[in-house]
């Protein structure tokens, strides 16, 4: 399996050694898409496109995502920076051990279920060839309360974020088609970057690590919205994720 040089393991720390080169390809086990449905949350139905079904054969993918896929709330889901959601099958065993129950494929709302690459292997900005499409790692997935609602586990989004087993999003550089059984190969790697796991650590977990926040904000492939968040943090601002992780206290009809 081909490999590429890896980035330093911790942003903003020049003493941090670079890890060994990482695997640079993954097999797509499933391609999944779905429409908008509902799920119960705090006694009422809320819209979600979380539940997705596996697709057979080639599926078109463009800058807004996979053909036949939908998002219930376009303010926070979908769009060019979140065109495709990926989750590694390797994590399912860890969740089985942690939760004491098997979760079925698609349990994390992923579009692509893969084997071979995890958050420790991929860097922000990595370019992947998959089928006839070219895609780029854009950001870690930030889980929301609808993950908890679907599984009836109120703290699951917080646990996913804290574990680093978040999955990640891809932006589409060249539209094409993808299919189950295809191999995604890393064909380009930025000169300066950080692993998906490290980006999650800096963005969501260790928010007092300001040197790392400054280093992350300087990465050219970081989405503009996240760069703005880090700029506010560096000016002394705070972030409140409670509504994302636990759900709004009330929602209008």
mmCIF file of C-alpha atoms in Angstrom:
data_model
loop_
_atom_site.group_PDB
_atom_site.id
_atom_site.type_symbol
_atom_site.label_atom_id
_atom_site.label_comp_id
_atom_site.label_asym_id
_atom_site.label_seq_id
_atom_site.Cartn_x
_atom_site.Cartn_y
_atom_site.Cartn_z
ATOM 1 C CA UNK A 1 0.000 0.000 0.000
ATOM 2 C CA UNK A 2 1.472 3.411 -0.891
ATOM 3 C CA UNK A 3 2.201 5.928 1.837
ATOM 4 C CA UNK A 4 2.926 9.641 2.130
ATOM 5 C CA UNK A 5 4.952 11.614 4.692
ATOM 6 C CA UNK A 6 2.911 12.653 7.705
ATOM 7 C CA UNK A 7 2.589 15.994 9.475
ATOM 8 C CA UNK A 8 3.889 16.797 12.974
ATOM 9 C CA UNK A 9 1.613 15.102 15.473
ATOM 10 C CA UNK A 10 0.687 18.281 17.400
ATOM 11 C CA UNK A 11 0.045 21.694 15.903
ATOM 12 C CA UNK A 12 1.920 24.633 17.371
ATOM 13 C CA UNK A 13 4.523 22.470 19.119
ATOM 14 C CA UNK A 14 7.880 22.466 17.290
ATOM 15 C CA UNK A 15 9.132 19.741 19.638
ATOM 16 C CA UNK A 16 6.427 17.359 18.490
ATOM 17 C CA UNK A 17 7.915 14.625 16.290
ATOM 18 C CA UNK A 18 6.370 13.706 12.981
ATOM 19 C CA UNK A 19 4.735 10.272 13.057
ATOM 20 C CA UNK A 20 5.729 7.571 10.607
ATOM 21 C CA UNK A 21 4.271 7.730 7.088
ATOM 22 C CA UNK A 22 0.669 6.547 7.034
ATOM 23 C CA UNK A 23 -1.343 4.292 4.726
ATOM 24 C CA UNK A 24 -2.581 6.218 1.732
ATOM 25 C CA UNK A 25 -5.555 4.278 0.382
ATOM 26 C CA UNK A 26 -8.880 2.907 1.559
ATOM 27 C CA UNK A 27 -11.551 0.640 0.112
ATOM 28 C CA UNK A 28 -15.101 1.976 -0.069
ATOM 29 C CA UNK A 29 -17.322 -0.700 1.455
ATOM 30 C CA UNK A 30 -20.607 1.149 0.975
ATOM 31 C CA UNK A 31 -21.924 4.271 -0.722
ATOM 32 C CA UNK A 32 -25.002 5.532 1.138
ATOM 33 C CA UNK A 33 -27.570 8.227 0.398
ATOM 34 C CA UNK A 34 -30.946 9.195 1.813
ATOM 35 C CA UNK A 35 -33.778 11.667 1.866
ATOM 36 C CA UNK A 36 -35.221 13.757 4.668
ATOM 37 C CA UNK A 37 -37.275 12.012 7.344
ATOM 38 C CA UNK A 38 -37.938 12.705 11.006
ATOM 39 C CA UNK A 39 -36.689 11.536 14.388
ATOM 40 C CA UNK A 40 -38.103 12.077 17.871
ATOM 41 C CA UNK A 41 -36.221 14.597 20.009
ATOM 42 C CA UNK A 42 -37.516 15.846 23.353
ATOM 43 C CA UNK A 43 -41.059 14.840 22.636
ATOM 44 C CA UNK A 44 -41.356 16.131 19.098
ATOM 45 C CA UNK A 45 -40.368 15.157 15.574
ATOM 46 C CA UNK A 46 -37.408 16.963 14.029
ATOM 47 C CA UNK A 47 -36.286 16.650 10.394
ATOM 48 C CA UNK A 48 -33.164 14.677 9.576
ATOM 49 C CA UNK A 49 -31.536 13.009 6.583
ATOM 50 C CA UNK A 50 -29.390 10.885 8.882
ATOM 51 C CA UNK A 51 -30.800 7.520 7.781
ATOM 52 C CA UNK A 52 -29.160 6.523 4.514
ATOM 53 C CA UNK A 53 -29.371 3.383 2.379
ATOM 54 C CA UNK A 54 -26.568 1.615 0.508
ATOM 55 C CA UNK A 55 -26.416 2.198 -3.244
ATOM 56 C CA UNK A 56 -25.504 -0.299 -5.932
ATOM 57 C CA UNK A 57 -23.480 0.667 -8.973
ATOM 58 C CA UNK A 58 -21.940 4.033 -9.774
ATOM 59 C CA UNK A 59 -23.298 7.112 -7.987
ATOM 60 C CA UNK A 60 -22.682 10.603 -9.325
ATOM 61 C CA UNK A 61 -20.912 13.022 -6.989
ATOM 62 C CA UNK A 62 -20.668 16.774 -7.491
ATOM 63 C CA UNK A 63 -19.712 19.815 -5.489
ATOM 64 C CA UNK A 64 -22.946 19.618 -3.452
ATOM 65 C CA UNK A 65 -22.613 15.910 -2.696
ATOM 66 C CA UNK A 66 -23.890 12.553 -3.914
ATOM 67 C CA UNK A 67 -26.794 12.197 -6.326
ATOM 68 C CA UNK A 68 -29.880 11.214 -4.344
ATOM 69 C CA UNK A 69 -28.583 12.483 -1.009
ATOM 70 C CA UNK A 70 -30.265 15.228 1.016
ATOM 71 C CA UNK A 71 -29.712 17.332 4.140
ATOM 72 C CA UNK A 72 -32.501 18.477 6.435
ATOM 73 C CA UNK A 73 -30.823 21.667 7.655
ATOM 74 C CA UNK A 74 -28.636 23.273 5.029
ATOM 75 C CA UNK A 75 -27.456 25.895 7.494
ATOM 76 C CA UNK A 76 -25.206 23.351 9.174
ATOM 77 C CA UNK A 77 -25.132 20.300 6.872
ATOM 78 C CA UNK A 78 -24.173 19.828 3.257
ATOM 79 C CA UNK A 79 -22.662 22.366 0.919
ATOM 80 C CA UNK A 80 -19.278 22.278 -0.816
ATOM 81 C CA UNK A 81 -17.226 21.908 2.386
ATOM 82 C CA UNK A 82 -19.384 18.993 3.594
ATOM 83 C CA UNK A 83 -20.228 17.373 0.287
ATOM 84 C CA UNK A 84 -19.420 13.797 1.361
ATOM 85 C CA UNK A 85 -19.296 12.339 4.886
ATOM 86 C CA UNK A 86 -16.879 9.444 5.479
ATOM 87 C CA UNK A 87 -16.729 7.042 8.420
ATOM 88 C CA UNK A 88 -14.174 4.230 8.877
ATOM 89 C CA UNK A 89 -15.519 0.744 9.539
ATOM 90 C CA UNK A 90 -12.557 0.258 11.904
ATOM 91 C CA UNK A 91 -14.374 2.345 14.534
ATOM 92 C CA UNK A 92 -17.438 0.131 14.742
ATOM 93 C CA UNK A 93 -15.619 -2.452 16.899
ATOM 94 C CA UNK A 94 -14.552 0.271 19.347
ATOM 95 C CA UNK A 95 -18.147 1.491 19.639
ATOM 96 C CA UNK A 96 -19.372 -2.071 20.171
ATOM 97 C CA UNK A 97 -16.935 -2.437 23.056
ATOM 98 C CA UNK A 98 -17.812 0.972 24.500
ATOM 99 C CA UNK A 99 -21.584 0.795 24.109
ATOM 100 C CA UNK A 100 -22.067 -2.938 24.589
ATOM 101 C CA UNK A 101 -24.113 -3.214 21.403
ATOM 102 C CA UNK A 102 -23.529 -3.620 17.692
ATOM 103 C CA UNK A 103 -24.254 -0.589 15.553
ATOM 104 C CA UNK A 104 -25.262 -1.314 11.947
ATOM 105 C CA UNK A 105 -23.450 0.137 8.932
ATOM 106 C CA UNK A 106 -24.621 3.682 8.373
ATOM 107 C CA UNK A 107 -25.046 4.251 12.108
ATOM 108 C CA UNK A 108 -23.117 7.519 11.875
ATOM 109 C CA UNK A 109 -24.988 8.890 8.879
ATOM 110 C CA UNK A 110 -22.004 8.387 6.621
ATOM 111 C CA UNK A 111 -22.088 8.591 2.835
ATOM 112 C CA UNK A 112 -18.989 6.428 2.480
ATOM 113 C CA UNK A 113 -18.139 3.528 4.773
ATOM 114 C CA UNK A 114 -14.447 2.767 4.271
ATOM 115 C CA UNK A 115 -11.659 0.454 5.383
ATOM 116 C CA UNK A 116 -7.997 1.401 5.422
ATOM 117 C CA UNK A 117 -7.759 5.037 6.554
ATOM 118 C CA UNK A 118 -8.677 6.724 9.821
ATOM 119 C CA UNK A 119 -8.418 10.202 11.337
ATOM 120 C CA UNK A 120 -4.804 9.413 12.258
ATOM 121 C CA UNK A 121 -3.859 8.713 8.642
ATOM 122 C CA UNK A 122 -5.423 11.567 6.690
ATOM 123 C CA UNK A 123 -4.385 15.199 6.716
ATOM 124 C CA UNK A 124 -6.553 18.233 6.193
ATOM 125 C CA UNK A 125 -6.194 19.020 2.493
ATOM 126 C CA UNK A 126 -5.274 15.516 1.355
ATOM 127 C CA UNK A 127 -6.485 14.910 -2.205
ATOM 128 C CA UNK A 128 -8.005 11.534 -3.035
ATOM 129 C CA UNK A 129 -8.782 9.897 -6.356
ATOM 130 C CA UNK A 130 -11.935 7.783 -6.110
ATOM 131 C CA UNK A 131 -13.666 6.356 -9.151
ATOM 132 C CA UNK A 132 -13.743 9.148 -11.712
ATOM 133 C CA UNK A 133 -13.911 11.870 -9.041
ATOM 134 C CA UNK A 134 -11.243 13.808 -7.176
ATOM 135 C CA UNK A 135 -12.003 14.764 -3.579
ATOM 136 C CA UNK A 136 -10.242 16.620 -0.762
ATOM 137 C CA UNK A 137 -10.349 16.216 3.005
ATOM 138 C CA UNK A 138 -12.000 19.410 4.245
ATOM 139 C CA UNK A 139 -12.690 18.957 7.980
ATOM 140 C CA UNK A 140 -13.503 16.495 10.754
ATOM 141 C CA UNK A 141 -17.161 15.750 11.181
ATOM 142 C CA UNK A 142 -18.686 17.629 14.143
ATOM 143 C CA UNK A 143 -21.461 15.368 15.482
ATOM 144 C CA UNK A 144 -24.822 16.856 16.410
ATOM 145 C CA UNK A 145 -27.728 15.921 18.660
ATOM 146 C CA UNK A 146 -29.594 14.084 15.886
ATOM 147 C CA UNK A 147 -27.034 11.282 16.206
ATOM 148 C CA UNK A 148 -28.200 10.922 19.810
ATOM 149 C CA UNK A 149 -31.859 11.075 18.820
ATOM 150 C CA UNK A 150 -31.519 8.327 16.206
ATOM 151 C CA UNK A 151 -29.812 5.926 18.615
ATOM 152 C CA UNK A 152 -31.495 6.949 21.860
ATOM 153 C CA UNK A 153 -28.117 7.720 23.455
ATOM 154 C CA UNK A 154 -28.196 11.271 24.737
ATOM 155 C CA UNK A 155 -24.440 11.669 25.192
ATOM 156 C CA UNK A 156 -23.341 9.930 21.986
ATOM 157 C CA UNK A 157 -22.394 13.119 20.064
ATOM 158 C CA UNK A 158 -20.205 14.255 22.956
ATOM 159 C CA UNK A 159 -18.600 10.813 23.164
ATOM 160 C CA UNK A 160 -17.923 10.721 19.424
ATOM 161 C CA UNK A 161 -16.272 14.134 19.530
ATOM 162 C CA UNK A 162 -14.204 13.321 22.626
ATOM 163 C CA UNK A 163 -13.056 9.972 21.203
ATOM 164 C CA UNK A 164 -11.643 11.472 18.014
ATOM 165 C CA UNK A 165 -13.562 8.811 16.067
ATOM 166 C CA UNK A 166 -15.480 11.518 14.260
ATOM 167 C CA UNK A 167 -15.139 10.663 10.597
ATOM 168 C CA UNK A 168 -14.521 13.499 8.167
ATOM 169 C CA UNK A 169 -15.927 15.458 5.273
ATOM 170 C CA UNK A 170 -14.727 15.685 1.697
ATOM 171 C CA UNK A 171 -15.104 18.536 -0.759
ATOM 172 C CA UNK A 172 -15.359 17.602 -4.436
ATOM 173 C CA UNK A 173 -12.621 19.015 -6.655
ATOM 174 C CA UNK A 174 -13.584 17.101 -9.800
ATOM 175 C CA UNK A 175 -17.126 15.707 -10.137
ATOM 176 C CA UNK A 176 -17.475 12.117 -11.281
ATOM 177 C CA UNK A 177 -18.880 8.814 -10.087
ATOM 178 C CA UNK A 178 -18.051 6.632 -7.089
ATOM 179 C CA UNK A 179 -19.130 3.128 -6.181
ATOM 180 C CA UNK A 180 -18.798 0.486 -3.485
ATOM 181 C CA UNK A 181 -15.701 -1.645 -3.967
ATOM 182 C CA UNK A 182 -13.620 1.189 -5.393
ATOM 183 C CA UNK A 183 -10.362 2.293 -3.785
ATOM 184 C CA UNK A 184 -9.744 5.860 -2.647
ATOM 185 C CA UNK A 185 -6.067 6.721 -3.101
ATOM 186 C CA UNK A 186 -4.262 9.743 -1.662
ATOM 187 C CA UNK A 187 -2.732 11.442 -4.711
ATOM 188 C CA UNK A 188 -1.773 14.774 -3.162
ATOM 189 C CA UNK A 189 -0.738 16.000 0.256
ATOM 190 C CA UNK A 190 -0.233 19.633 1.388
ATOM 191 C CA UNK A 191 3.202 20.726 2.523
ATOM 192 C CA UNK A 192 1.762 22.073 5.804
ATOM 193 C CA UNK A 193 -1.181 20.402 7.475
ATOM 194 C CA UNK A 194 -2.399 18.314 10.410
ATOM 195 C CA UNK A 195 -4.202 15.020 10.841
ATOM 196 C CA UNK A 196 -7.975 14.962 11.016
ATOM 197 C CA UNK A 197 -7.682 13.822 14.639
ATOM 198 C CA UNK A 198 -5.420 16.756 15.498
ATOM 199 C CA UNK A 199 -7.782 19.240 13.854
ATOM 200 C CA UNK A 200 -10.633 17.834 15.942
ATOM 201 C CA UNK A 201 -8.493 18.157 19.085
ATOM 202 C CA UNK A 202 -7.718 21.805 18.446
ATOM 203 C CA UNK A 203 -11.176 22.832 17.228
ATOM 204 C CA UNK A 204 -13.304 20.950 19.725
ATOM 205 C CA UNK A 205 -11.383 19.598 22.709
ATOM 206 C CA UNK A 206 -8.280 21.564 23.773
ATOM 207 C CA UNK A 207 -9.565 25.065 23.178
ATOM 208 C CA UNK A 208 -7.010 26.614 25.521
ATOM 209 C CA UNK A 209 -4.179 25.491 23.231
ATOM 210 C CA UNK A 210 -3.819 28.870 21.532
ATOM 211 C CA UNK A 211 -0.491 28.155 19.769
ATOM 212 C CA UNK A 212 -2.168 25.188 18.088
ATOM 213 C CA UNK A 213 -5.209 27.320 17.242
ATOM 214 C CA UNK A 214 -2.964 29.885 15.560
ATOM 215 C CA UNK A 215 -1.143 27.165 13.624
ATOM 216 C CA UNK A 216 -4.429 25.611 12.517
ATOM 217 C CA UNK A 217 -5.854 28.969 11.426
ATOM 218 C CA UNK A 218 -2.826 29.438 9.171
ATOM 219 C CA UNK A 219 -3.473 26.265 7.178
ATOM 220 C CA UNK A 220 -4.679 27.257 3.698
ATOM 221 C CA UNK A 221 -7.091 24.330 3.320
ATOM 222 C CA UNK A 222 -9.020 25.083 6.529
ATOM 223 C CA UNK A 223 -12.609 26.153 5.710
ATOM 224 C CA UNK A 224 -13.141 29.905 6.055
ATOM 225 C CA UNK A 225 -15.864 29.458 8.668
ATOM 226 C CA UNK A 226 -13.516 27.527 10.933
ATOM 227 C CA UNK A 227 -10.771 30.084 10.379
ATOM 228 C CA UNK A 228 -13.191 32.780 11.564
ATOM 229 C CA UNK A 229 -13.999 30.700 14.658
ATOM 230 C CA UNK A 230 -10.316 30.382 15.497
ATOM 231 C CA UNK A 231 -9.747 34.099 14.932
ATOM 232 C CA UNK A 232 -12.463 34.871 17.491
ATOM 233 C CA UNK A 233 -10.910 32.389 19.904
ATOM 234 C CA UNK A 234 -7.511 34.002 19.545
ATOM 235 C CA UNK A 235 -9.101 37.368 20.358
ATOM 236 C CA UNK A 236 -10.478 35.928 23.594
ATOM 237 C CA UNK A 237 -13.897 34.821 22.388
ATOM 238 C CA UNK A 238 -15.656 31.669 23.549
ATOM 239 C CA UNK A 239 -17.660 28.974 21.756
ATOM 240 C CA UNK A 240 -20.819 27.253 22.933
ATOM 241 C CA UNK A 241 -21.485 23.825 21.419
ATOM 242 C CA UNK A 242 -24.330 22.828 23.715
ATOM 243 C CA UNK A 243 -27.080 23.282 21.135
ATOM 244 C CA UNK A 244 -25.147 21.244 18.565
ATOM 245 C CA UNK A 245 -24.262 18.400 20.908
ATOM 246 C CA UNK A 246 -27.374 18.256 23.081
ATOM 247 C CA UNK A 247 -30.025 19.926 20.955
ATOM 248 C CA UNK A 248 -31.855 23.232 21.313
ATOM 249 C CA UNK A 249 -33.906 23.710 24.444
ATOM 250 C CA UNK A 250 -36.904 24.567 22.302
ATOM 251 C CA UNK A 251 -37.621 24.615 18.610
ATOM 252 C CA UNK A 252 -40.287 26.561 16.796
ATOM 253 C CA UNK A 253 -42.838 24.527 14.799
#
